[in-house]
């Protein structure tokens, strides 16, 4: 519709070209079916009241006021405005194919709207929000359906006012006389990429501040409200069910992509989840040693064979809220003796961490706690020499050879949610093998939502690393690896949870004990 918006009566060919691509379009940028103040995909799916986002805007206004007053910023401006920009509808390279639009995460946190190419403003002192939406051409209704009016959008999203995006410049000119405009400016510490900064019209002579908004809104995103937790719990509930559906479908000869298909079918068919949180990882055999297998170059295209384990890391997304769950199961439906010992060692690490999560617990300390169980298991399998002491192995970072990733991460609107490092309450990244991969080193707080995902793998590139230190080499029994575990793959076990006042609550409900997994796969046990 961006091309439509720029067309005119003198360019009929352009209208025809745009119209032809509308016939193939399966995207909904403007809500055309309901003006109720909630998001819901169907009667059996979760109803999300847009009060969730109004509450977030009020939280942000309060945090901004407190920060501004505390810093006593030197400015002649009497008031403060927050200005954010939504995501933009893209097209696939040079074609007219439009990928299904998904909202930019900070914008979603504030407004929850599904429309692209918008701006949002928040008057900090007045606690008033204005949404600026594209002015759509008359042709839009033919191809996309009748859009909601500005008044209907305001009612739907519980926003005080909705204007057109082409009125933003005049609005800023008027408000900028007395207001300082705050925009996002920061770096995502997982991707290393900058956040989307609002593109203020160049002719707008407003005073802009980039020093406050990013930290304040990011800190708030790390602490989930009860309404946000309800959506995240729903995403985990449906994703747990979908994992069970995939597990039950598995047998020798199943293709990895069929496990992915079983999962995606369930989250959409039963949960109304049009998006998954990330590309699904369905890794059988040695593929399970590839941490982010399942990308376009390795598209879950291997046959699952008897005797192998399958690692499935998959999550669904509802109203831009993510789940991220990992299960590992035997293709044959029965664990071998070594597989059971290996799996139970990772499971014990998982249990140890869950038992020790509480406000004040330091994430990297929990990572080291998980390493203890994994190292003990590897000694039991004679992968590590029994003569090596636990403290020696921890000091020399031996476990990083077998668990090169971090224990888990913050979870929310993004799978790897923001706020891991770089904020005023953050701890610095520990630059040691394994620990440097932790996506946060923070002391946990009540209402943090986290994943816990200890894992253990036989990664050839790490086992055969020519730069491995002698202190690490002397702890490893390479003969055992060569004889029994080359091509074994790995195990990862991942839950989604919220930190409570006294501990944590896991939202993940899948079989974890080896006996339960085997009984579910045989049909003896109905789960949940």
Short mmCIF file of C-alpha atoms in Angstrom, two decimals:
data_model
loop_
_atom_site.label_atom_id
_atom_site.label_comp_id
_atom_site.label_asym_id
_atom_site.label_seq_id
_atom_site.Cartn_x
_atom_site.Cartn_y
_atom_site.Cartn_z
CA UNK A 1 0.00 0.00 0.00
CA UNK A 2 2.98 2.34 0.18
CA UNK A 3 3.00 2.44 -3.60
CA UNK A 4 -0.75 2.96 -3.62
CA UNK A 5 -0.37 5.84 -1.20
CA UNK A 6 1.88 7.66 -3.64
CA UNK A 7 -0.21 6.99 -6.75
CA UNK A 8 -2.51 9.49 -8.40
CA UNK A 9 -5.24 9.62 -11.03
CA UNK A 10 -2.59 10.35 -13.64
CA UNK A 11 -0.75 7.09 -13.04
CA UNK A 12 -3.28 4.31 -13.75
CA UNK A 13 -0.56 1.83 -14.75
CA UNK A 14 0.95 2.01 -11.28
CA UNK A 15 -2.45 1.29 -9.73
CA UNK A 16 -2.89 -1.74 -11.98
CA UNK A 17 0.57 -3.08 -11.08
CA UNK A 18 -0.06 -2.66 -7.40
CA UNK A 19 -3.49 -4.20 -7.70
CA UNK A 20 -2.09 -7.31 -9.35
CA UNK A 21 0.19 -8.02 -6.42
CA UNK A 22 -2.66 -7.50 -3.97
CA UNK A 23 -4.33 -10.62 -5.31
CA UNK A 24 -1.38 -12.66 -4.04
CA UNK A 25 -1.08 -10.91 -0.76
CA UNK A 26 -1.80 -12.71 2.51
CA UNK A 27 -0.86 -9.88 4.83
CA UNK A 28 -3.04 -7.86 7.22
CA UNK A 29 -1.47 -4.52 8.00
CA UNK A 30 -4.63 -2.72 9.04
CA UNK A 31 -7.19 -4.42 11.28
CA UNK A 32 -10.39 -4.59 9.28
CA UNK A 33 -12.59 -7.00 11.21
CA UNK A 34 -12.94 -5.74 14.77
CA UNK A 35 -12.81 -2.55 16.78
CA UNK A 36 -12.72 -4.26 20.19
CA UNK A 37 -9.87 -3.17 22.45
CA UNK A 38 -8.08 -6.50 22.39
CA UNK A 39 -6.11 -8.93 20.28
CA UNK A 40 -7.43 -12.45 19.84
CA UNK A 41 -7.03 -14.91 16.98
CA UNK A 42 -10.12 -16.97 17.76
CA UNK A 43 -12.54 -18.00 20.47
CA UNK A 44 -10.21 -20.69 21.84
CA UNK A 45 -7.12 -18.46 21.86
CA UNK A 46 -5.96 -15.99 24.46
CA UNK A 47 -7.63 -12.58 24.52
CA UNK A 48 -5.03 -9.85 25.08
CA UNK A 49 -6.44 -6.55 26.33
CA UNK A 50 -4.62 -3.52 24.91
CA UNK A 51 -4.56 -2.22 28.47
CA UNK A 52 -1.26 -4.14 28.52
CA UNK A 53 0.31 -1.48 26.30
CA UNK A 54 -1.39 1.48 27.96
CA UNK A 55 0.09 0.23 31.23
CA UNK A 56 3.53 0.07 29.59
CA UNK A 57 3.22 3.66 28.37
CA UNK A 58 2.33 4.83 31.87
CA UNK A 59 5.29 2.91 33.30
CA UNK A 60 7.57 4.55 30.75
CA UNK A 61 6.22 8.06 31.40
CA UNK A 62 6.84 7.62 35.12
CA UNK A 63 10.35 6.24 34.60
CA UNK A 64 11.22 9.06 32.20
CA UNK A 65 9.98 11.70 34.64
CA UNK A 66 11.99 10.22 37.48
CA UNK A 67 15.15 9.99 35.36
CA UNK A 68 14.79 13.51 33.94
CA UNK A 69 14.15 15.01 37.38
CA UNK A 70 17.06 13.10 38.91
CA UNK A 71 19.48 14.27 36.24
CA UNK A 72 18.11 17.84 36.14
CA UNK A 73 19.00 18.03 32.45
CA UNK A 74 19.98 21.46 31.26
CA UNK A 75 17.35 22.41 28.73
CA UNK A 76 15.06 25.33 28.17
CA UNK A 77 12.21 22.98 27.37
CA UNK A 78 9.37 22.68 29.86
CA UNK A 79 8.00 19.32 28.69
CA UNK A 80 9.17 15.99 27.29
CA UNK A 81 7.93 13.89 24.37
CA UNK A 82 8.89 10.32 23.49
CA UNK A 83 8.89 9.60 19.76
CA UNK A 84 9.22 6.07 18.37
CA UNK A 85 8.86 4.66 14.88
CA UNK A 86 7.25 1.37 13.93
CA UNK A 87 8.66 -1.25 11.62
CA UNK A 88 8.27 -0.81 7.89
CA UNK A 89 6.65 -3.19 5.45
CA UNK A 90 9.42 -4.63 3.27
CA UNK A 91 9.45 -6.35 -0.10
CA UNK A 92 11.57 -9.34 -1.00
CA UNK A 93 14.58 -7.94 -2.83
CA UNK A 94 13.45 -6.43 -6.13
CA UNK A 95 10.06 -8.13 -6.24
CA UNK A 96 6.54 -7.20 -5.20
CA UNK A 97 6.43 -10.11 -2.71
CA UNK A 98 5.72 -8.72 0.75
CA UNK A 99 6.81 -10.85 3.73
CA UNK A 100 4.22 -10.99 6.48
CA UNK A 101 4.76 -7.89 8.59
CA UNK A 102 5.88 -8.25 12.20
CA UNK A 103 6.03 -5.16 14.39
CA UNK A 104 9.28 -3.63 15.67
CA UNK A 105 9.68 -4.75 19.28
CA UNK A 106 10.01 -1.45 21.14
CA UNK A 107 7.07 -0.04 19.21
CA UNK A 108 5.01 -3.11 19.99
CA UNK A 109 5.87 -2.81 23.69
CA UNK A 110 4.44 0.71 23.73
CA UNK A 111 1.47 0.47 21.37
CA UNK A 112 0.73 -3.14 20.43
CA UNK A 113 -0.56 -2.10 17.03
CA UNK A 114 -0.21 -4.36 14.01
CA UNK A 115 0.10 -1.61 11.39
CA UNK A 116 3.42 -0.86 9.72
CA UNK A 117 4.94 2.51 8.81
CA UNK A 118 3.62 4.37 11.85
CA UNK A 119 4.98 6.73 14.47
CA UNK A 120 4.03 6.95 18.10
CA UNK A 121 4.36 9.88 20.50
CA UNK A 122 4.01 9.95 24.27
CA UNK A 123 3.65 13.18 26.22
CA UNK A 124 5.59 12.32 29.37
CA UNK A 125 3.99 14.88 31.64
CA UNK A 126 0.41 14.60 30.35
CA UNK A 127 0.63 10.76 29.96
CA UNK A 128 -1.04 11.17 26.56
CA UNK A 129 -0.24 9.01 23.54
CA UNK A 130 -0.74 9.76 19.87
CA UNK A 131 -0.46 7.17 17.12
CA UNK A 132 0.39 8.42 13.62
CA UNK A 133 -0.80 6.05 10.88
CA UNK A 134 -0.41 6.16 7.10
CA UNK A 135 -3.09 7.95 5.13
CA UNK A 136 -4.38 5.21 2.84
CA UNK A 137 -5.60 5.85 -0.71
CA UNK A 138 -9.12 5.12 -1.92
CA UNK A 139 -7.90 2.03 -3.80
CA UNK A 140 -6.89 0.36 -0.52
CA UNK A 141 -10.42 -0.76 0.34
CA UNK A 142 -10.71 -2.73 -2.91
CA UNK A 143 -7.68 -4.91 -2.31
CA UNK A 144 -7.25 -4.93 1.45
CA UNK A 145 -10.68 -4.24 2.91
CA UNK A 146 -12.05 -1.20 4.66
CA UNK A 147 -9.55 0.10 7.23
CA UNK A 148 -10.59 1.31 10.63
CA UNK A 149 -11.06 5.03 11.01
CA UNK A 150 -8.69 6.98 13.23
CA UNK A 151 -11.38 7.11 15.90
CA UNK A 152 -11.82 3.33 15.72
CA UNK A 153 -8.07 2.78 15.91
CA UNK A 154 -7.87 5.00 18.99
CA UNK A 155 -10.62 3.00 20.66
CA UNK A 156 -9.15 -0.35 19.65
CA UNK A 157 -5.62 0.39 20.88
CA UNK A 158 -6.70 2.44 23.93
CA UNK A 159 -4.79 5.46 22.65
CA UNK A 160 -5.89 9.01 23.37
CA UNK A 161 -5.58 10.18 19.78
CA UNK A 162 -4.78 8.90 16.28
CA UNK A 163 -3.58 11.18 13.50
CA UNK A 164 -2.11 10.64 10.05
CA UNK A 165 1.63 10.21 9.61
CA UNK A 166 1.76 13.14 7.21
CA UNK A 167 0.67 15.33 10.14
CA UNK A 168 3.70 14.38 12.28
CA UNK A 169 5.87 17.25 11.09
CA UNK A 170 3.27 19.87 11.98
CA UNK A 171 2.72 18.20 15.34
CA UNK A 172 6.44 18.31 16.14
CA UNK A 173 6.70 21.93 15.02
CA UNK A 174 3.93 22.85 17.42
CA UNK A 175 4.98 20.70 20.38
CA UNK A 176 8.70 21.26 19.87
CA UNK A 177 8.39 24.87 21.00
CA UNK A 178 8.07 23.74 24.61
CA UNK A 179 8.99 20.02 24.50
CA UNK A 180 12.25 18.09 24.33
CA UNK A 181 11.87 15.08 21.98
CA UNK A 182 13.38 11.80 23.22
CA UNK A 183 14.23 9.11 20.66
CA UNK A 184 15.76 5.64 20.91
CA UNK A 185 19.51 5.34 20.48
CA UNK A 186 21.27 2.22 21.65
CA UNK A 187 22.74 -1.13 20.70
CA UNK A 188 21.24 -4.57 21.05
CA UNK A 189 23.88 -6.52 22.97
CA UNK A 190 22.92 -9.84 21.35
CA UNK A 191 23.08 -8.73 17.73
CA UNK A 192 25.41 -5.75 18.05
CA UNK A 193 22.97 -3.81 15.86
CA UNK A 194 21.54 -0.36 16.61
CA UNK A 195 17.94 0.06 17.67
CA UNK A 196 15.49 1.71 15.27
CA UNK A 197 15.74 5.46 15.86
CA UNK A 198 12.70 7.52 14.94
CA UNK A 199 13.27 9.34 11.69
CA UNK A 200 12.37 12.89 12.71
CA UNK A 201 11.42 14.98 9.64
CA UNK A 202 14.52 16.95 8.68
CA UNK A 203 12.64 20.20 8.49
CA UNK A 204 11.35 19.84 12.07
CA UNK A 205 13.30 22.27 14.20
CA UNK A 206 13.00 20.35 17.45
CA UNK A 207 15.51 19.66 20.17
CA UNK A 208 16.29 15.93 20.30
CA UNK A 209 17.70 13.91 23.18
CA UNK A 210 19.15 10.41 22.62
CA UNK A 211 20.60 9.79 26.07
CA UNK A 212 17.66 8.64 28.21
CA UNK A 213 14.91 6.72 26.38
CA UNK A 214 16.83 3.59 25.38
CA UNK A 215 17.95 2.66 28.87
CA UNK A 216 14.63 3.45 30.54
CA UNK A 217 12.46 1.49 28.12
CA UNK A 218 14.93 -1.41 27.98
CA UNK A 219 15.02 -1.71 31.76
CA UNK A 220 11.23 -1.82 31.81
CA UNK A 221 11.20 -4.52 29.14
CA UNK A 222 13.28 -6.77 31.42
CA UNK A 223 10.56 -6.67 34.11
CA UNK A 224 7.37 -8.22 32.81
CA UNK A 225 3.98 -7.06 34.05
CA UNK A 226 1.32 -9.59 35.01
CA UNK A 227 -0.45 -8.94 31.70
CA UNK A 228 2.76 -9.61 29.76
CA UNK A 229 3.39 -12.74 31.79
CA UNK A 230 -0.06 -14.03 30.91
CA UNK A 231 0.75 -13.82 27.19
CA UNK A 232 4.19 -15.37 27.61
CA UNK A 233 2.72 -18.20 29.65
CA UNK A 234 0.16 -18.83 26.90
CA UNK A 235 2.92 -18.93 24.27
CA UNK A 236 4.80 -21.48 26.38
CA UNK A 237 1.67 -23.53 27.01
CA UNK A 238 0.81 -23.90 23.32
CA UNK A 239 4.47 -24.44 22.38
CA UNK A 240 4.74 -27.18 25.02
CA UNK A 241 1.72 -28.92 23.50
CA UNK A 242 3.26 -28.60 20.05
CA UNK A 243 6.51 -30.19 21.25
CA UNK A 244 4.54 -33.14 22.57
CA UNK A 245 2.74 -33.45 19.23
CA UNK A 246 6.10 -33.53 17.43
CA UNK A 247 7.52 -36.08 19.89
CA UNK A 248 4.51 -38.36 19.41
CA UNK A 249 4.89 -38.17 15.62
CA UNK A 250 8.54 -39.27 15.69
CA UNK A 251 9.64 -42.70 14.52
CA UNK A 252 12.57 -44.07 12.51
CA UNK A 253 12.31 -42.69 8.99
CA UNK A 254 10.67 -39.41 10.02
CA UNK A 255 12.29 -36.45 8.31
CA UNK A 256 13.46 -33.60 10.50
CA UNK A 257 11.26 -31.15 8.61
CA UNK A 258 8.21 -33.27 9.42
CA UNK A 259 8.86 -32.66 13.12
CA UNK A 260 9.02 -28.95 12.36
CA UNK A 261 5.78 -29.22 10.39
CA UNK A 262 4.02 -30.99 13.27
CA UNK A 263 5.08 -28.21 15.62
CA UNK A 264 4.12 -25.34 13.31
CA UNK A 265 0.75 -26.92 12.54
CA UNK A 266 -0.11 -27.20 16.23
CA UNK A 267 0.87 -23.69 17.28
CA UNK A 268 -1.17 -22.16 14.44
CA UNK A 269 -4.07 -24.60 14.34
CA UNK A 270 -4.54 -24.82 18.11
CA UNK A 271 -2.95 -21.60 19.35
CA UNK A 272 -3.52 -19.01 16.63
CA UNK A 273 0.22 -18.39 16.34
CA UNK A 274 0.94 -17.16 12.84
CA UNK A 275 4.61 -16.64 13.66
CA UNK A 276 7.19 -18.89 15.24
CA UNK A 277 9.71 -17.19 17.51
CA UNK A 278 12.67 -18.25 15.33
CA UNK A 279 13.49 -20.88 12.67
CA UNK A 280 12.84 -24.31 14.16
CA UNK A 281 15.80 -26.54 15.03
CA UNK A 282 15.02 -30.24 14.50
CA UNK A 283 18.44 -31.83 14.68
CA UNK A 284 18.90 -35.59 14.59
CA UNK A 285 22.13 -37.46 15.21
CA UNK A 286 25.26 -35.41 14.68
CA UNK A 287 23.18 -32.41 13.58
CA UNK A 288 22.31 -31.89 17.26
CA UNK A 289 25.91 -30.74 17.76
CA UNK A 290 25.18 -27.76 15.49
CA UNK A 291 23.83 -25.21 17.94
CA UNK A 292 21.69 -23.26 15.47
CA UNK A 293 20.96 -25.99 12.95
CA UNK A 294 17.82 -25.55 10.86
CA UNK A 295 18.87 -22.42 8.95
CA UNK A 296 18.32 -22.10 5.20
CA UNK A 297 21.62 -23.84 4.46
CA UNK A 298 20.74 -26.81 6.69
CA UNK A 299 16.94 -26.89 6.46
CA UNK A 300 15.98 -29.79 8.74
CA UNK A 301 16.37 -32.16 5.78
CA UNK A 302 17.92 -35.28 7.33
CA UNK A 303 16.14 -38.56 7.98
CA UNK A 304 15.87 -39.49 11.67
CA UNK A 305 17.40 -42.91 12.22
CA UNK A 306 16.98 -45.51 14.95
CA UNK A 307 19.64 -45.21 17.64
CA UNK A 308 19.93 -41.43 17.27
CA UNK A 309 18.71 -38.64 19.51
CA UNK A 310 16.71 -35.74 18.10
CA UNK A 311 17.09 -32.26 19.59
CA UNK A 312 14.09 -30.02 18.91
CA UNK A 313 14.42 -26.32 19.75
CA UNK A 314 11.16 -24.60 18.75
CA UNK A 315 8.91 -21.84 20.01
CA UNK A 316 5.71 -20.10 19.00
CA UNK A 317 4.93 -16.38 19.13
CA UNK A 318 1.59 -14.85 20.12
CA UNK A 319 0.99 -11.10 20.00
CA UNK A 320 4.75 -10.73 19.52
CA UNK A 321 5.46 -12.62 22.77
CA UNK A 322 7.84 -15.53 22.39
CA UNK A 323 8.29 -19.05 23.68
CA UNK A 324 11.61 -20.91 23.35
CA UNK A 325 11.54 -24.59 24.38
CA UNK A 326 13.94 -27.46 23.72
CA UNK A 327 13.31 -31.18 24.05
CA UNK A 328 15.65 -34.08 23.26
CA UNK A 329 14.27 -37.57 22.62
CA UNK A 330 15.37 -40.93 21.14
CA UNK A 331 14.24 -41.70 17.59
CA UNK A 332 13.54 -45.34 18.49
CA UNK A 333 11.46 -44.40 21.52
CA UNK A 334 14.02 -45.90 23.91
CA UNK A 335 17.21 -44.38 25.32
CA UNK A 336 20.36 -46.48 25.17
CA UNK A 337 22.35 -46.85 28.39
CA UNK A 338 24.87 -44.16 27.42
CA UNK A 339 22.16 -41.86 26.08
CA UNK A 340 20.28 -42.13 29.37
CA UNK A 341 23.34 -41.30 31.46
CA UNK A 342 24.14 -38.40 29.14
CA UNK A 343 20.58 -37.06 29.11
CA UNK A 344 20.14 -37.43 32.88
CA UNK A 345 23.33 -35.45 33.47
CA UNK A 346 21.95 -32.51 31.48
CA UNK A 347 18.57 -32.91 33.18
CA UNK A 348 20.25 -32.77 36.60
CA UNK A 349 21.97 -29.53 35.58
CA UNK A 350 18.58 -28.20 34.53
CA UNK A 351 16.98 -29.19 37.86
CA UNK A 352 19.86 -27.72 39.89
CA UNK A 353 19.49 -24.36 38.18
CA UNK A 354 15.70 -24.23 38.60
CA UNK A 355 16.09 -25.03 42.30
CA UNK A 356 18.49 -22.13 42.79
CA UNK A 357 16.81 -19.38 40.79
CA UNK A 358 15.54 -16.53 42.93
CA UNK A 359 15.90 -12.75 43.09
CA UNK A 360 19.56 -11.88 43.63
CA UNK A 361 20.94 -15.07 42.07
CA UNK A 362 23.70 -14.18 39.60
CA UNK A 363 23.20 -15.69 36.17
CA UNK A 364 26.85 -16.63 35.61
CA UNK A 365 26.93 -18.39 39.00
CA UNK A 366 23.95 -20.46 37.84
CA UNK A 367 25.82 -21.24 34.61
CA UNK A 368 28.73 -22.59 36.64
CA UNK A 369 26.32 -24.61 38.76
CA UNK A 370 25.00 -26.27 35.60
CA UNK A 371 28.56 -27.02 34.50
CA UNK A 372 29.18 -29.02 37.68
CA UNK A 373 26.45 -31.54 36.87
CA UNK A 374 27.55 -31.83 33.25
CA UNK A 375 31.20 -32.34 34.19
CA UNK A 376 30.23 -35.03 36.69
CA UNK A 377 28.21 -36.82 34.02
CA UNK A 378 31.11 -36.68 31.55
CA UNK A 379 33.38 -38.19 34.16
CA UNK A 380 30.86 -40.98 34.72
CA UNK A 381 31.00 -41.75 30.98
CA UNK A 382 34.83 -41.62 31.07
CA UNK A 383 34.82 -38.70 28.64
CA UNK A 384 36.65 -36.75 31.33
CA UNK A 385 39.31 -38.30 33.49
CA UNK A 386 38.24 -39.11 37.03
CA UNK A 387 41.58 -37.78 38.30
CA UNK A 388 40.60 -34.24 37.28
CA UNK A 389 39.11 -32.31 40.18
CA UNK A 390 35.91 -30.33 39.78
CA UNK A 391 37.58 -27.06 40.74
CA UNK A 392 40.42 -27.69 38.31
CA UNK A 393 37.98 -28.30 35.45
CA UNK A 394 35.92 -25.23 36.29
CA UNK A 395 39.00 -23.05 36.55
CA UNK A 396 40.37 -24.25 33.20
CA UNK A 397 36.94 -23.91 31.54
CA UNK A 398 36.83 -27.53 30.41
CA UNK A 399 33.04 -27.54 30.13
CA UNK A 400 33.18 -24.89 27.40
CA UNK A 401 34.37 -27.64 25.05
CA UNK A 402 31.10 -29.48 25.62
CA UNK A 403 28.69 -26.58 26.42
CA UNK A 404 29.97 -23.63 24.40
CA UNK A 405 26.77 -21.59 24.76
CA UNK A 406 25.37 -19.72 27.74
CA UNK A 407 22.84 -21.08 30.21
CA UNK A 408 19.93 -19.15 28.73
CA UNK A 409 18.64 -15.63 28.19
CA UNK A 410 15.95 -13.08 28.86
CA UNK A 411 12.73 -13.87 27.01
CA UNK A 412 9.93 -11.59 25.87
CA UNK A 413 8.98 -9.71 22.72
CA UNK A 414 12.24 -11.00 21.27
CA UNK A 415 13.48 -14.56 21.75
CA UNK A 416 16.81 -13.20 22.94
CA UNK A 417 15.17 -10.31 24.73
CA UNK A 418 16.89 -7.01 25.43
CA UNK A 419 18.62 -5.93 28.62
CA UNK A 420 21.36 -8.52 29.04
CA UNK A 421 24.23 -6.03 29.22
CA UNK A 422 24.96 -2.33 29.02
CA UNK A 423 22.38 -0.97 31.48
CA UNK A 424 22.96 0.73 34.81
CA UNK A 425 22.17 -2.42 36.78
CA UNK A 426 24.18 -4.72 34.48
CA UNK A 427 27.29 -6.71 35.25
CA UNK A 428 30.09 -6.87 32.72
CA UNK A 429 30.46 -9.84 30.40
CA UNK A 430 32.96 -12.40 31.71
CA UNK A 431 35.47 -12.97 28.91
CA UNK A 432 36.23 -16.63 29.56
CA UNK A 433 35.30 -19.65 27.39
CA UNK A 434 31.68 -20.60 27.86
CA UNK A 435 30.94 -17.73 30.22
CA UNK A 436 31.56 -15.17 27.48
CA UNK A 437 28.62 -16.71 25.62
CA UNK A 438 26.20 -15.95 28.47
CA UNK A 439 23.68 -13.45 27.15
CA UNK A 440 23.57 -11.76 30.54
CA UNK A 441 25.56 -11.77 33.76
CA UNK A 442 22.88 -9.98 35.76
CA UNK A 443 21.60 -10.61 39.25
CA UNK A 444 18.06 -11.85 38.70
CA UNK A 445 15.05 -9.76 39.70
CA UNK A 446 11.47 -10.67 40.40
CA UNK A 447 9.44 -10.64 37.16
CA UNK A 448 12.44 -11.38 34.92
CA UNK A 449 11.39 -13.98 32.36
CA UNK A 450 14.22 -16.33 31.42
CA UNK A 451 15.05 -19.48 29.53
CA UNK A 452 17.14 -22.16 31.24
CA UNK A 453 18.81 -24.35 28.64
CA UNK A 454 21.86 -26.34 29.74
CA UNK A 455 23.26 -28.57 27.03
CA UNK A 456 26.12 -30.90 26.24
CA UNK A 457 27.45 -31.74 22.77
CA UNK A 458 30.29 -33.42 20.91
CA UNK A 459 31.33 -30.71 18.48
CA UNK A 460 34.19 -31.92 16.30
CA UNK A 461 35.55 -28.41 15.76
CA UNK A 462 35.91 -27.88 19.51
CA UNK A 463 37.18 -31.39 20.35
CA UNK A 464 39.81 -31.17 17.60
CA UNK A 465 40.77 -27.54 18.27
CA UNK A 466 44.53 -27.30 17.73
CA UNK A 467 44.65 -24.30 20.06
CA UNK A 468 43.18 -26.19 23.02
CA UNK A 469 45.26 -25.53 26.12
CA UNK A 470 47.23 -28.34 27.74
CA UNK A 471 45.31 -27.76 30.97
CA UNK A 472 42.10 -28.65 29.14
CA UNK A 473 43.57 -31.51 27.10
CA UNK A 474 44.81 -33.38 30.15
CA UNK A 475 41.26 -33.56 31.52
CA UNK A 476 39.75 -35.13 28.38
CA UNK A 477 39.83 -38.79 27.43
CA UNK A 478 39.95 -38.47 23.65
CA UNK A 479 40.01 -42.25 23.13
CA UNK A 480 36.55 -42.58 24.72
CA UNK A 481 35.21 -39.81 22.49
CA UNK A 482 36.65 -41.40 19.35
CA UNK A 483 35.32 -44.87 20.20
CA UNK A 484 31.86 -44.01 21.50
CA UNK A 485 30.77 -40.41 20.97
CA UNK A 486 31.92 -39.15 17.58
CA UNK A 487 28.69 -38.32 15.76
CA UNK A 488 26.64 -38.63 18.96
CA UNK A 489 25.28 -35.08 18.62
CA UNK A 490 24.07 -33.61 21.88
CA UNK A 491 21.33 -32.92 24.38
CA UNK A 492 19.70 -29.61 25.33
CA UNK A 493 16.84 -29.15 27.78
CA UNK A 494 15.13 -25.75 27.84
CA UNK A 495 12.32 -24.30 29.94
CA UNK A 496 10.69 -20.85 29.98
CA UNK A 497 10.12 -19.39 33.43
CA UNK A 498 9.41 -16.30 35.47
CA UNK A 499 11.38 -15.29 38.54
CA UNK A 500 9.10 -15.01 41.57
CA UNK A 501 9.61 -13.53 45.03
CA UNK A 502 11.04 -16.75 46.41
CA UNK A 503 12.13 -18.79 43.39
CA UNK A 504 10.74 -19.35 39.91
CA UNK A 505 7.75 -20.76 38.07
CA UNK A 506 8.30 -22.75 34.89
CA UNK A 507 5.68 -22.38 32.16
CA UNK A 508 7.02 -25.34 30.20
CA UNK A 509 5.04 -28.58 30.38
CA UNK A 510 6.71 -31.37 28.43
CA UNK A 511 7.96 -34.82 29.51
CA UNK A 512 11.45 -34.47 30.95
CA UNK A 513 12.25 -37.74 32.74
CA UNK A 514 13.53 -40.46 30.41
CA UNK A 515 10.79 -42.85 31.57
CA UNK A 516 8.07 -40.29 30.83
CA UNK A 517 9.52 -39.57 27.38
CA UNK A 518 9.57 -43.27 26.53
CA UNK A 519 6.02 -43.81 27.77
CA UNK A 520 4.70 -40.81 25.81
CA UNK A 521 6.41 -42.08 22.66
CA UNK A 522 4.97 -45.58 23.13
CA UNK A 523 1.49 -44.24 23.77
CA UNK A 524 1.38 -45.54 27.34
CA UNK A 525 1.28 -42.05 28.83
CA UNK A 526 -1.04 -39.24 27.79
CA UNK A 527 0.68 -35.87 28.23
CA UNK A 528 -0.13 -33.64 29.95
#
